[in-house]
Tab-separated table of N, CA and C in Angstrom:
chain	number	residue	atom	x	y	z
X	1	MET	N	122.758	98.225	201.921
X	1	MET	CA	123.732	99.231	202.284
X	1	MET	C	124.143	99.994	201.020
X	2	PRO	N	124.045	101.300	201.034
X	2	PRO	CA	124.427	102.088	199.851
X	2	PRO	C	125.923	101.966	199.553
X	3	ILE	N	126.268	102.031	198.280
X	3	ILE	CA	127.677	101.986	197.904
X	3	ILE	C	128.210	103.410	197.806
X	4	GLU	N	129.519	103.544	197.982
X	4	GLU	CA	130.158	104.857	197.877
X	4	GLU	C	130.480	105.124	196.410
X	5	LEU	N	129.983	106.243	195.904
X	5	LEU	CA	130.192	106.623	194.509
X	5	LEU	C	131.028	107.886	194.431
X	6	PRO	N	131.827	108.058	193.380
X	6	PRO	CA	132.517	109.331	193.170
X	6	PRO	C	131.478	110.455	193.097
X	7	LYS	N	131.843	111.645	193.562
X	7	LYS	CA	130.893	112.752	193.684
X	7	LYS	C	130.098	113.041	192.408
X	8	PRO	N	130.720	113.152	191.226
X	8	PRO	CA	129.902	113.454	190.036
X	8	PRO	C	128.845	112.385	189.757
X	9	ILE	N	129.205	111.130	190.004
X	9	ILE	CA	128.253	110.044	189.776
X	9	ILE	C	127.169	110.069	190.847
X	10	ALA	N	127.568	110.293	192.096
X	10	ALA	CA	126.590	110.395	193.185
X	10	ALA	C	125.628	111.551	192.936
X	11	ASP	N	126.151	112.673	192.445
X	11	ASP	CA	125.292	113.824	192.135
X	11	ASP	C	124.284	113.470	191.045
X	12	TYR	N	124.747	112.766	190.007
X	12	TYR	CA	123.846	112.347	188.929
X	12	TYR	C	122.765	111.406	189.467
X	13	VAL	N	123.168	110.409	190.253
X	13	VAL	CA	122.219	109.431	190.789
X	13	VAL	C	121.173	110.127	191.664
X	14	ALA	N	121.618	111.069	192.507
X	14	ALA	CA	120.682	111.807	193.372
X	14	ALA	C	119.717	112.644	192.534
X	15	ALA	N	120.236	113.301	191.502
X	15	ALA	CA	119.382	114.114	190.625
X	15	ALA	C	118.396	113.234	189.870
X	16	ASN	N	118.854	112.064	189.432
X	16	ASN	CA	117.974	111.126	188.735
X	16	ASN	C	116.846	110.670	189.659
X	17	ALA	N	117.154	110.424	190.920
X	17	ALA	CA	116.124	110.009	191.877
X	17	ALA	C	115.053	111.086	192.052
X	18	ARG	N	115.448	112.356	191.864
X	18	ARG	CA	114.496	113.479	191.952
X	18	ARG	C	113.852	113.785	190.598
X	19	LEU	N	114.317	113.094	189.545
X	19	LEU	CA	113.879	113.354	188.166
X	19	LEU	C	114.098	114.815	187.798
X	20	ASP	N	115.296	115.311	188.124
X	20	ASP	CA	115.685	116.710	187.906
X	20	ASP	C	116.652	116.774	186.721
X	21	THR	N	116.137	117.092	185.548
X	21	THR	CA	116.934	117.089	184.321
X	21	THR	C	118.146	118.002	184.413
X	22	ASP	N	117.973	119.238	184.877
X	22	ASP	CA	119.095	120.182	184.955
X	22	ASP	C	120.206	119.648	185.848
X	23	ALA	N	119.847	119.110	187.002
X	23	ALA	CA	120.854	118.578	187.920
X	23	ALA	C	121.490	117.299	187.373
X	24	MET	N	120.736	116.492	186.635
X	24	MET	CA	121.303	115.287	186.020
X	24	MET	C	122.362	115.657	184.994
X	25	LEU	N	122.146	116.745	184.292
X	25	LEU	CA	123.053	117.180	183.230
X	25	LEU	C	124.316	117.839	183.781
X	26	LYS	N	124.231	118.401	184.976
X	26	LYS	CA	125.330	119.193	185.536
X	26	LYS	C	126.682	118.463	185.600
X	27	PRO	N	126.763	117.178	185.968
X	27	PRO	CA	128.073	116.514	186.024
X	27	PRO	C	128.732	116.279	184.663
X	28	PHE	N	128.005	116.475	183.570
X	28	PHE	CA	128.530	116.197	182.238
X	28	PHE	C	129.212	117.422	181.640
X	29	ALA	N	130.393	117.222	181.061
X	29	ALA	CA	131.082	118.298	180.335
X	29	ALA	C	130.225	118.696	179.138
X	30	ALA	N	130.403	119.920	178.672
X	30	ALA	CA	129.610	120.431	177.542
X	30	ALA	C	129.754	119.559	176.295
X	31	ASP	N	130.922	118.918	176.127
X	31	ASP	CA	131.148	118.080	174.943
X	31	ASP	C	131.087	116.580	175.268
X	32	ALA	N	130.439	116.233	176.365
X	32	ALA	CA	130.352	114.833	176.786
X	32	ALA	C	129.598	113.997	175.760
X	33	ALA	N	129.922	112.715	175.744
X	33	ALA	CA	129.180	111.746	174.935
X	33	ALA	C	128.541	110.746	175.890
X	34	PHE	N	127.331	110.338	175.580
X	34	PHE	CA	126.563	109.422	176.416
X	34	PHE	C	126.040	108.319	175.509
X	35	LEU	N	126.353	107.074	175.841
X	35	LEU	CA	125.877	105.937	175.050
X	35	LEU	C	124.713	105.289	175.784
X	36	ASP	N	123.612	105.084	175.076
X	36	ASP	CA	122.437	104.463	175.676
X	36	ASP	C	121.825	103.504	174.666
X	37	ASN	N	121.789	102.235	175.032
X	37	ASN	CA	121.221	101.207	174.150
X	37	ASN	C	121.808	101.261	172.744
X	38	GLY	N	123.120	101.464	172.666
X	38	GLY	CA	123.815	101.459	171.386
X	38	GLY	C	123.748	102.758	170.603
X	39	LYS	N	123.051	103.750	171.115
X	39	LYS	CA	122.949	105.037	170.425
X	39	LYS	C	123.801	106.070	171.158
X	40	ARG	N	124.498	106.906	170.384
X	40	ARG	CA	125.409	107.904	170.947
X	40	ARG	C	124.735	109.279	170.962
X	41	PHE	N	124.816	109.942	172.110
X	41	PHE	CA	124.292	111.296	172.285
X	41	PHE	C	125.474	112.185	172.643
X	42	GLU	N	125.660	113.274	171.911
X	42	GLU	CA	126.815	114.146	172.119
X	42	GLU	C	126.379	115.551	172.497
X	43	GLY	N	127.021	116.090	173.523
X	43	GLY	CA	126.757	117.458	173.961
X	43	GLY	C	125.508	117.564	174.825
X	44	HIS	N	125.422	118.676	175.530
X	44	HIS	CA	124.323	118.890	176.473
X	44	HIS	C	122.948	118.818	175.826
X	45	ASP	N	122.775	119.369	174.629
X	45	ASP	CA	121.448	119.380	174.009
X	45	ASP	C	120.937	117.966	173.742
X	46	GLN	N	121.783	117.126	173.160
X	46	GLN	CA	121.357	115.757	172.860
X	46	GLN	C	121.156	114.944	174.134
X	47	ILE	N	122.044	115.130	175.109
X	47	ILE	CA	121.910	114.392	176.369
X	47	ILE	C	120.652	114.851	177.107
X	48	ARG	N	120.377	116.153	177.110
X	48	ARG	CA	119.157	116.668	177.743
X	48	ARG	C	117.921	116.040	177.090
X	49	ASN	N	117.895	115.996	175.764
X	49	ASN	CA	116.754	115.385	175.074
X	49	ASN	C	116.584	113.922	175.470
X	50	LEU	N	117.697	113.196	175.547
X	50	LEU	CA	117.643	111.802	175.989
X	50	LEU	C	117.025	111.722	177.378
X	51	PHE	N	117.526	112.523	178.310
X	51	PHE	CA	117.006	112.483	179.679
X	51	PHE	C	115.517	112.813	179.713
X	52	GLU	N	115.115	113.839	178.986
X	52	GLU	CA	113.707	114.250	179.013
X	52	GLU	C	112.785	113.203	178.403
X	53	GLU	N	113.234	112.573	177.299
X	53	GLU	CA	112.380	111.630	176.582
X	53	GLU	C	112.439	110.202	177.120
X	54	GLU	N	113.613	109.771	177.590
X	54	GLU	CA	113.790	108.370	177.976
X	54	GLU	C	113.918	108.144	179.481
X	55	VAL	N	114.098	109.201	180.239
X	55	VAL	CA	114.240	109.055	181.693
X	55	VAL	C	113.070	109.739	182.398
X	56	ILE	N	112.977	111.046	182.248
X	56	ILE	CA	111.953	111.814	182.950
X	56	ILE	C	110.549	111.379	182.523
X	57	ALA	N	110.327	111.236	181.226
X	57	ALA	CA	108.992	110.903	180.709
X	57	ALA	C	108.447	109.590	181.270
X	58	VAL	N	109.337	108.622	181.513
X	58	VAL	CA	108.889	107.322	182.027
X	58	VAL	C	109.270	107.111	183.487
X	59	LYS	N	109.829	108.156	184.092
X	59	LYS	CA	110.231	108.120	185.504
X	59	LYS	C	111.195	106.970	185.789
X	60	ALA	N	112.218	106.825	184.940
X	60	ALA	CA	113.224	105.777	185.101
X	60	ALA	C	114.290	106.248	186.085
X	61	ILE	N	114.481	105.498	187.147
X	61	ILE	CA	115.441	105.865	188.187
X	61	ILE	C	116.470	104.749	188.317
X	62	PHE	N	117.747	105.094	188.083
X	62	PHE	CA	118.850	104.133	188.173
X	62	PHE	C	119.376	104.110	189.599
X	63	THR	N	119.445	102.914	190.177
X	63	THR	CA	119.952	102.743	191.529
X	63	THR	C	121.128	101.772	191.486
X	64	PRO	N	122.365	102.290	191.487
X	64	PRO	CA	123.525	101.394	191.432
X	64	PRO	C	123.686	100.622	192.736
X	65	ASP	N	124.087	99.355	192.618
X	65	ASP	CA	124.333	98.556	193.815
X	65	ASP	C	125.726	97.928	193.818
X	66	ALA	N	126.509	98.197	192.765
X	66	ALA	CA	127.889	97.702	192.696
X	66	ALA	C	128.684	98.605	191.764
X	67	ILE	N	129.970	98.780	192.081
X	67	ILE	CA	130.851	99.589	191.234
X	67	ILE	C	132.235	98.948	191.256
X	68	ARG	N	132.903	98.958	190.100
X	68	ARG	CA	134.276	98.440	190.025
X	68	ARG	C	135.021	99.200	188.939
X	69	ARG	N	136.352	99.121	188.961
X	69	ARG	CA	137.180	99.760	187.936
X	69	ARG	C	137.626	98.695	186.952
X	70	GLU	N	137.586	99.071	185.665
X	70	GLU	CA	138.040	98.167	184.612
X	70	GLU	C	138.501	99.001	183.425
X	71	ASP	N	139.737	98.798	183.000
X	71	ASP	CA	140.294	99.520	181.850
X	71	ASP	C	140.137	101.036	181.978
X	72	GLY	N	140.351	101.561	183.180
X	72	GLY	CA	140.281	103.002	183.404
X	72	GLY	C	138.876	103.563	183.523
X	73	LEU	N	137.864	102.701	183.483
X	73	LEU	CA	136.470	103.143	183.600
X	73	LEU	C	135.874	102.641	184.908
X	74	ARG	N	134.874	103.360	185.401
X	74	ARG	CA	134.090	102.882	186.533
X	74	ARG	C	132.857	102.194	185.950
X	75	LEU	N	132.673	100.943	186.301
X	75	LEU	CA	131.525	100.176	185.821
X	75	LEU	C	130.537	100.020	186.968
X	76	MET	N	129.311	100.444	186.739
X	76	MET	CA	128.282	100.364	187.770
X	76	MET	C	127.184	99.428	187.320
X	77	ASN	N	126.721	98.622	188.233
X	77	ASN	CA	125.569	97.762	187.994
X	77	ASN	C	124.472	98.186	188.950
X	78	GLY	N	123.248	98.028	188.515
X	78	GLY	CA	122.131	98.374	189.378
X	78	GLY	C	120.818	98.124	188.675
X	79	PHE	N	119.779	98.645	189.263
X	79	PHE	CA	118.434	98.482	188.731
X	79	PHE	C	117.892	99.812	188.251
X	80	THR	N	117.074	99.760	187.221
X	80	THR	CA	116.332	100.929	186.777
X	80	THR	C	114.862	100.657	187.063
X	81	TYR	N	114.291	101.492	187.894
X	81	TYR	CA	112.875	101.386	188.234
X	81	TYR	C	112.105	102.412	187.432
X	82	ARG	N	110.954	102.058	187.002
X	82	ARG	CA	110.086	102.992	186.289
X	82	ARG	C	108.937	103.352	187.213
X	83	GLY	N	108.732	104.635	187.395
X	83	GLY	CA	107.730	105.124	188.323
X	83	GLY	C	106.318	104.653	188.026
X	84	GLU	N	106.036	104.333	186.776
X	84	GLU	CA	104.696	103.897	186.400
X	84	GLU	C	104.562	102.371	186.471
X	85	MET	N	105.561	101.700	187.002
X	85	MET	CA	105.595	100.243	187.009
X	85	MET	C	104.530	99.665	187.945
X	86	SER	N	103.883	98.581	187.526
X	86	SER	CA	102.940	97.894	188.406
X	86	SER	C	103.730	96.939	189.299
X	87	PHE	N	103.113	96.484	190.355
X	87	PHE	CA	103.817	95.609	191.289
X	87	PHE	C	104.153	94.254	190.682
X	88	SER	N	103.485	93.855	189.613
X	88	SER	CA	103.762	92.558	188.998
X	88	SER	C	104.975	92.595	188.076
X	89	GLU	N	105.485	93.801	187.775
X	89	GLU	CA	106.635	93.925	186.885
X	89	GLU	C	107.928	93.977	187.693
X	90	CYS	N	108.998	93.508	187.095
X	90	CYS	CA	110.305	93.556	187.745
X	90	CYS	C	111.103	94.735	187.208
X	91	PRO	N	111.976	95.307	188.029
X	91	PRO	CA	112.854	96.359	187.516
X	91	PRO	C	113.865	95.768	186.543
X	92	ASN	N	114.402	96.608	185.688
X	92	ASN	CA	115.414	96.183	184.722
X	92	ASN	C	116.790	96.254	185.351
X	93	ARG	N	117.589	95.214	185.156
X	93	ARG	CA	118.979	95.207	185.608
X	93	ARG	C	119.792	95.862	184.505
X	94	CYS	N	120.674	96.801	184.842
X	94	CYS	CA	121.464	97.460	183.807
X	94	CYS	C	122.848	97.801	184.334
X	95	SER	N	123.707	98.188	183.427
X	95	SER	CA	125.079	98.567	183.746
X	95	SER	C	125.369	99.928	183.140
X	96	SER	N	126.234	100.687	183.794
X	96	SER	CA	126.675	101.988	183.292
X	96	SER	C	128.181	102.070	183.422
X	97	ARG	N	128.794	102.876	182.568
X	97	ARG	CA	130.245	103.094	182.609
X	97	ARG	C	130.522	104.578	182.653
X	98	ALA	N	131.532	104.961	183.417
X	98	ALA	CA	131.929	106.372	183.501
X	98	ALA	C	133.434	106.450	183.650
X	99	GLN	N	134.011	107.545	183.142
X	99	GLN	CA	135.445	107.759	183.311
X	99	GLN	C	135.690	108.422	184.631
């Protein structure tokens, strides 16, 4: 059963499922910061590069299956599937945070 997500997050998740970089970027403010694997990306240009190189290039699709609030943030857990994945590989379990 799909979980209910706030609209900006739902829009991002839907755009990610389509591997649509422009639509993935749309929910982010021009001065947004995005943390990925301990590295900080600031502003649309850096976030776009991250999406193009680390998401679109490997067809990584994040599918949240749980969301909760903690310290004013929305914490999402889910799986990231890679489009080039073989059937013998498992998806990666990951977490995301959003204000």
